[in-house]
Amino acid sequence: MRNILVLTLIAVSFFKVELIYSGKPAWPIYGMPAAVHYDPVRHEFVDKTPSWDMINVLEDLREGRKKRSLPVRIPEKKEIRVKFNLFWRREEASEEKFLLITAVASKPYRQKVLLVNGPSQDPGDRFFGWPTPLLYAIAPTVEAIRGGLLNLSLADKIFDPWCYVEGVNSQEIKSSFRDKLEREGADIVCASATYDSLYPTLQLFAEAKKLNPRIVTILGGPHFDEVHNISALSDIFRHPELIDYAIAGDGEIALRELLKELSIKETANLQTVAENSTGRVWVYNNRGQSVSINKPLVLDELPFIPIELASDSHRLDFDVFTDEQGTILPTIQMIAARGCPYSCSFCSERKELAYPNVRSIGNIIQEIELRKQQGFRVVFFDDSTFGAYPKLLDLLHELKNTGMKFGSLNRFNHLTNPKLVEEFREAGFVYFYCAIELYDDEALRRMMKFQTTSHIIRGMRNLADFGFTLGVSLLYGLPYETEESIQATLDFTKEWVERGVIKLVSESVLSFHPGTPEGRDKNYSFDRTPPNLGYPWNRFEEGQWYHPAHVTPQYLEKILIASQERFSYALVRNRHSWVKKSSGVNG
Ligand code: SF4
């Protein structure tokens, strides 16, 4: 009896049951999401839910009603296939054979990488600047290629169009992307996307696959960092036919290791990528496999960002930094530390999503000296809150010796000490960008801002006393805002614009982000064109996306008119002195 059982098991092991579907998985996923994967060779979705559920499925089919199996997640069933599963023909075995052949031939399997900075869908966006998330992500890869440690080459410049608006300039962008891809002969496309640039990035991936289905696509960036562990929203689960690999977290070393694998193999072994990577990072492929890595990442060991791969016009993106004649000064962005120690309820950079990691002062100064040699006159620190740098006074003393000008993101509660603000000034700081959000203590408390109106007014006075200029952001659309809190915010901002301290006012609308407390239960996806197009949505940062129900066009228009009356010339979206980008869309 036992022998019969063993023989039966051996015989069964030569077969496998697969459910093949023609439709894409319906979301949200039920049952075993990791078992459903897209087979890029067969161009089909395959459900490899473990055999116990296959038995249930077969039972249900026999009975003619669904009783035992997991909930159906795919709308359109195609067929059930019982296939041979011979061990020498399994995927792993063929990969090993393939590796042997490529090793003997010692020829790189793939040759060239095209880098893409996903374009925004917001033509009114006036926040330009260097494509820093992508530049950080590729820095170790670029170093490895240039040092001969990675047998790939790079397309000459990052593909970085200003914006992509479906039906307006989308064809133009896609066609120039196709041209570049063909001209360069790239067989790997590696892109960084925000929530707003996800859809254009997916459109470009689709173009690449249309041109050559063998092109490998890799997605990373702030949006995937936020959604990668939300199965209903994870882009690689939703679009396995477009995204081959995706990386979340500290992606730079993992990206280099993934590219090493892809340069010598048909498909990358994620375990090998994990073994050779550092940082807190997650790597996924479109066959439902993933690895996570949690090893310390030493920021000082990373190479400086390869700005030569981006357009040189970014030097003049910061028009708040000018000389006495009003000429815009060449500005570079930099970070002193990653992550944010705060947890504002609406923000996707909150500490739960981006853990703090700090560069040494020596390493920061080394980079500044290099940028000086490259002709830069100003450094803008992109840190979420520069004032939270642990050895701030020591850093300020060293910055002073460089003779450069500086600006940074900061918070009013880090600027209430006049002595510290003076130290900033002496170090060369001339400009800060800080958030007021709403000038109302109850609203600030409920958004977990850890900042009060008293911090704001004290910080503002100190900045005025030491001759700083300031950009501020205001945030509307919060469920607990009132007419009074909006009025107080507008009046306070007007006062400081008139005093000449506030030079820039950026107005945002609360937009639900899935990784934040405000947006967690909403499950809104971003692989689409924005739900709110046109006026007045396009007059606010993030105005085109998802908001609470009380935010209607009439509601926003009222705020907009009140802002225009008070400080029209300081509104970021009214400014026209920015370097104009060449594109088919006018802002
Ligand atoms: S809004 Fe600013 S301070 Fe608050 S969590 Fe986000 S980055 Fe940090």
Tab-separated table of N, CA, C and O in Angstrom, residues 228 246-255 273-274 277-284 291-295 355:
chain	number	residue	atom	x	y	z
A	228	HIS	N	4.476	49.531	-2.544
A	228	HIS	CA	4.953	48.191	-2.904
A	228	HIS	C	4.388	47.096	-2.009
A	228	HIS	O	4.202	45.965	-2.440
A	246	ALA	N	10.808	45.581	-10.028
A	246	ALA	CA	10.539	46.835	-9.321
A	246	ALA	C	11.305	46.816	-8.006
A	246	ALA	O	11.480	45.757	-7.394
A	247	ILE	N	11.775	47.997	-7.619
A	247	ILE	CA	12.603	48.109	-6.412
A	247	ILE	C	12.015	49.195	-5.521
A	247	ILE	O	11.704	50.292	-5.986
A	248	ALA	N	11.881	48.886	-4.222
A	248	ALA	CA	11.408	49.885	-3.254
A	248	ALA	C	12.442	50.040	-2.154
A	248	ALA	O	13.145	49.089	-1.822
A	249	GLY	N	12.517	51.238	-1.589
A	249	GLY	CA	13.435	51.477	-0.471
A	249	GLY	C	14.771	52.021	-0.956
A	249	GLY	O	14.837	52.731	-1.956
A	250	ASP	N	15.844	51.670	-0.213
A	250	ASP	CA	17.193	52.130	-0.602
A	250	ASP	C	17.633	51.345	-1.831
A	250	ASP	O	18.351	50.351	-1.727
A	251	GLY	N	17.223	51.814	-3.008
A	251	GLY	CA	17.363	50.962	-4.194
A	251	GLY	C	18.702	50.975	-4.889
A	251	GLY	O	18.930	50.169	-5.791
A	252	GLU	N	19.630	51.859	-4.488
A	252	GLU	CA	20.805	52.055	-5.351
A	252	GLU	C	21.694	50.829	-5.523
A	252	GLU	O	22.089	50.504	-6.635
A	253	ILE	N	22.019	50.143	-4.420
A	253	ILE	CA	22.915	48.985	-4.556
A	253	ILE	C	22.145	47.823	-5.185
A	253	ILE	O	22.665	47.101	-6.042
A	254	ALA	N	20.887	47.668	-4.783
A	254	ALA	CA	20.071	46.586	-5.350
A	254	ALA	C	19.914	46.766	-6.861
A	254	ALA	O	19.950	45.787	-7.611
A	255	LEU	N	19.767	48.008	-7.313
A	255	LEU	CA	19.633	48.245	-8.759
A	255	LEU	C	20.914	47.831	-9.480
A	255	LEU	O	20.875	47.162	-10.513
A	273	VAL	N	20.757	38.924	-6.029
A	273	VAL	CA	20.646	40.381	-5.853
A	273	VAL	C	20.630	40.703	-4.359
A	273	VAL	O	21.340	41.598	-3.887
A	274	ALA	N	19.832	39.939	-3.602
A	274	ALA	CA	19.700	40.204	-2.161
A	274	ALA	C	21.027	39.997	-1.440
A	274	ALA	O	21.421	40.802	-0.594
A	277	SER	N	23.355	43.022	-1.867
A	277	SER	CA	22.831	44.384	-1.686
A	277	SER	C	22.897	44.816	-0.229
A	277	SER	O	22.960	43.981	0.673
A	278	THR	N	22.848	46.130	-0.032
A	278	THR	CA	22.728	46.678	1.325
A	278	THR	C	21.579	47.677	1.338
A	278	THR	O	21.101	48.103	0.290
A	279	GLY	N	21.174	48.069	2.558
A	279	GLY	CA	20.070	49.014	2.703
A	279	GLY	C	18.802	48.289	3.100
A	279	GLY	O	18.774	47.064	3.242
A	280	ARG	N	17.755	49.090	3.307
A	280	ARG	CA	16.433	48.509	3.581
A	280	ARG	C	15.682	48.550	2.256
A	280	ARG	O	15.246	49.610	1.813
A	281	VAL	N	15.569	47.401	1.614
A	281	VAL	CA	15.116	47.412	0.222
A	281	VAL	C	14.323	46.149	-0.103
A	281	VAL	O	14.537	45.095	0.502
A	282	TRP	N	13.394	46.290	-1.041
A	282	TRP	CA	12.565	45.177	-1.514
A	282	TRP	C	12.690	45.121	-3.035
A	282	TRP	O	12.564	46.154	-3.703
A	283	VAL	N	12.924	43.913	-3.552
A	283	VAL	CA	13.045	43.756	-5.008
A	283	VAL	C	12.000	42.735	-5.459
A	283	VAL	O	11.851	41.672	-4.840
A	284	TYR	N	11.272	43.062	-6.513
A	284	TYR	CA	10.191	42.204	-7.017
A	284	TYR	C	10.442	41.876	-8.485
A	284	TYR	O	11.026	42.687	-9.212
A	291	VAL	N	12.262	39.610	-2.864
A	291	VAL	CA	13.209	39.449	-1.753
A	291	VAL	C	13.233	40.764	-0.987
A	291	VAL	O	12.970	41.828	-1.559
A	292	SER	N	13.517	40.676	0.310
A	292	SER	CA	13.721	41.912	1.065
A	292	SER	C	15.088	41.845	1.724
A	292	SER	O	15.568	40.762	2.075
A	293	ILE	N	15.698	42.993	1.846
A	293	ILE	CA	17.060	43.082	2.390
A	293	ILE	C	17.011	44.098	3.518
A	293	ILE	O	16.321	45.112	3.402
A	294	ASN	N	17.709	43.823	4.587
A	294	ASN	CA	17.768	44.805	5.672
A	294	ASN	C	19.174	44.814	6.257
A	294	ASN	O	19.447	44.218	7.282
A	295	LYS	N	20.089	45.455	5.526
A	295	LYS	CA	21.475	45.571	5.994
A	295	LYS	C	21.806	47.056	6.018
A	295	LYS	O	21.333	47.797	5.154
A	355	TYR	N	12.961	55.873	6.696
A	355	TYR	CA	13.691	55.894	7.968
A	355	TYR	C	14.907	56.824	7.875
A	355	TYR	O	15.490	56.988	6.808
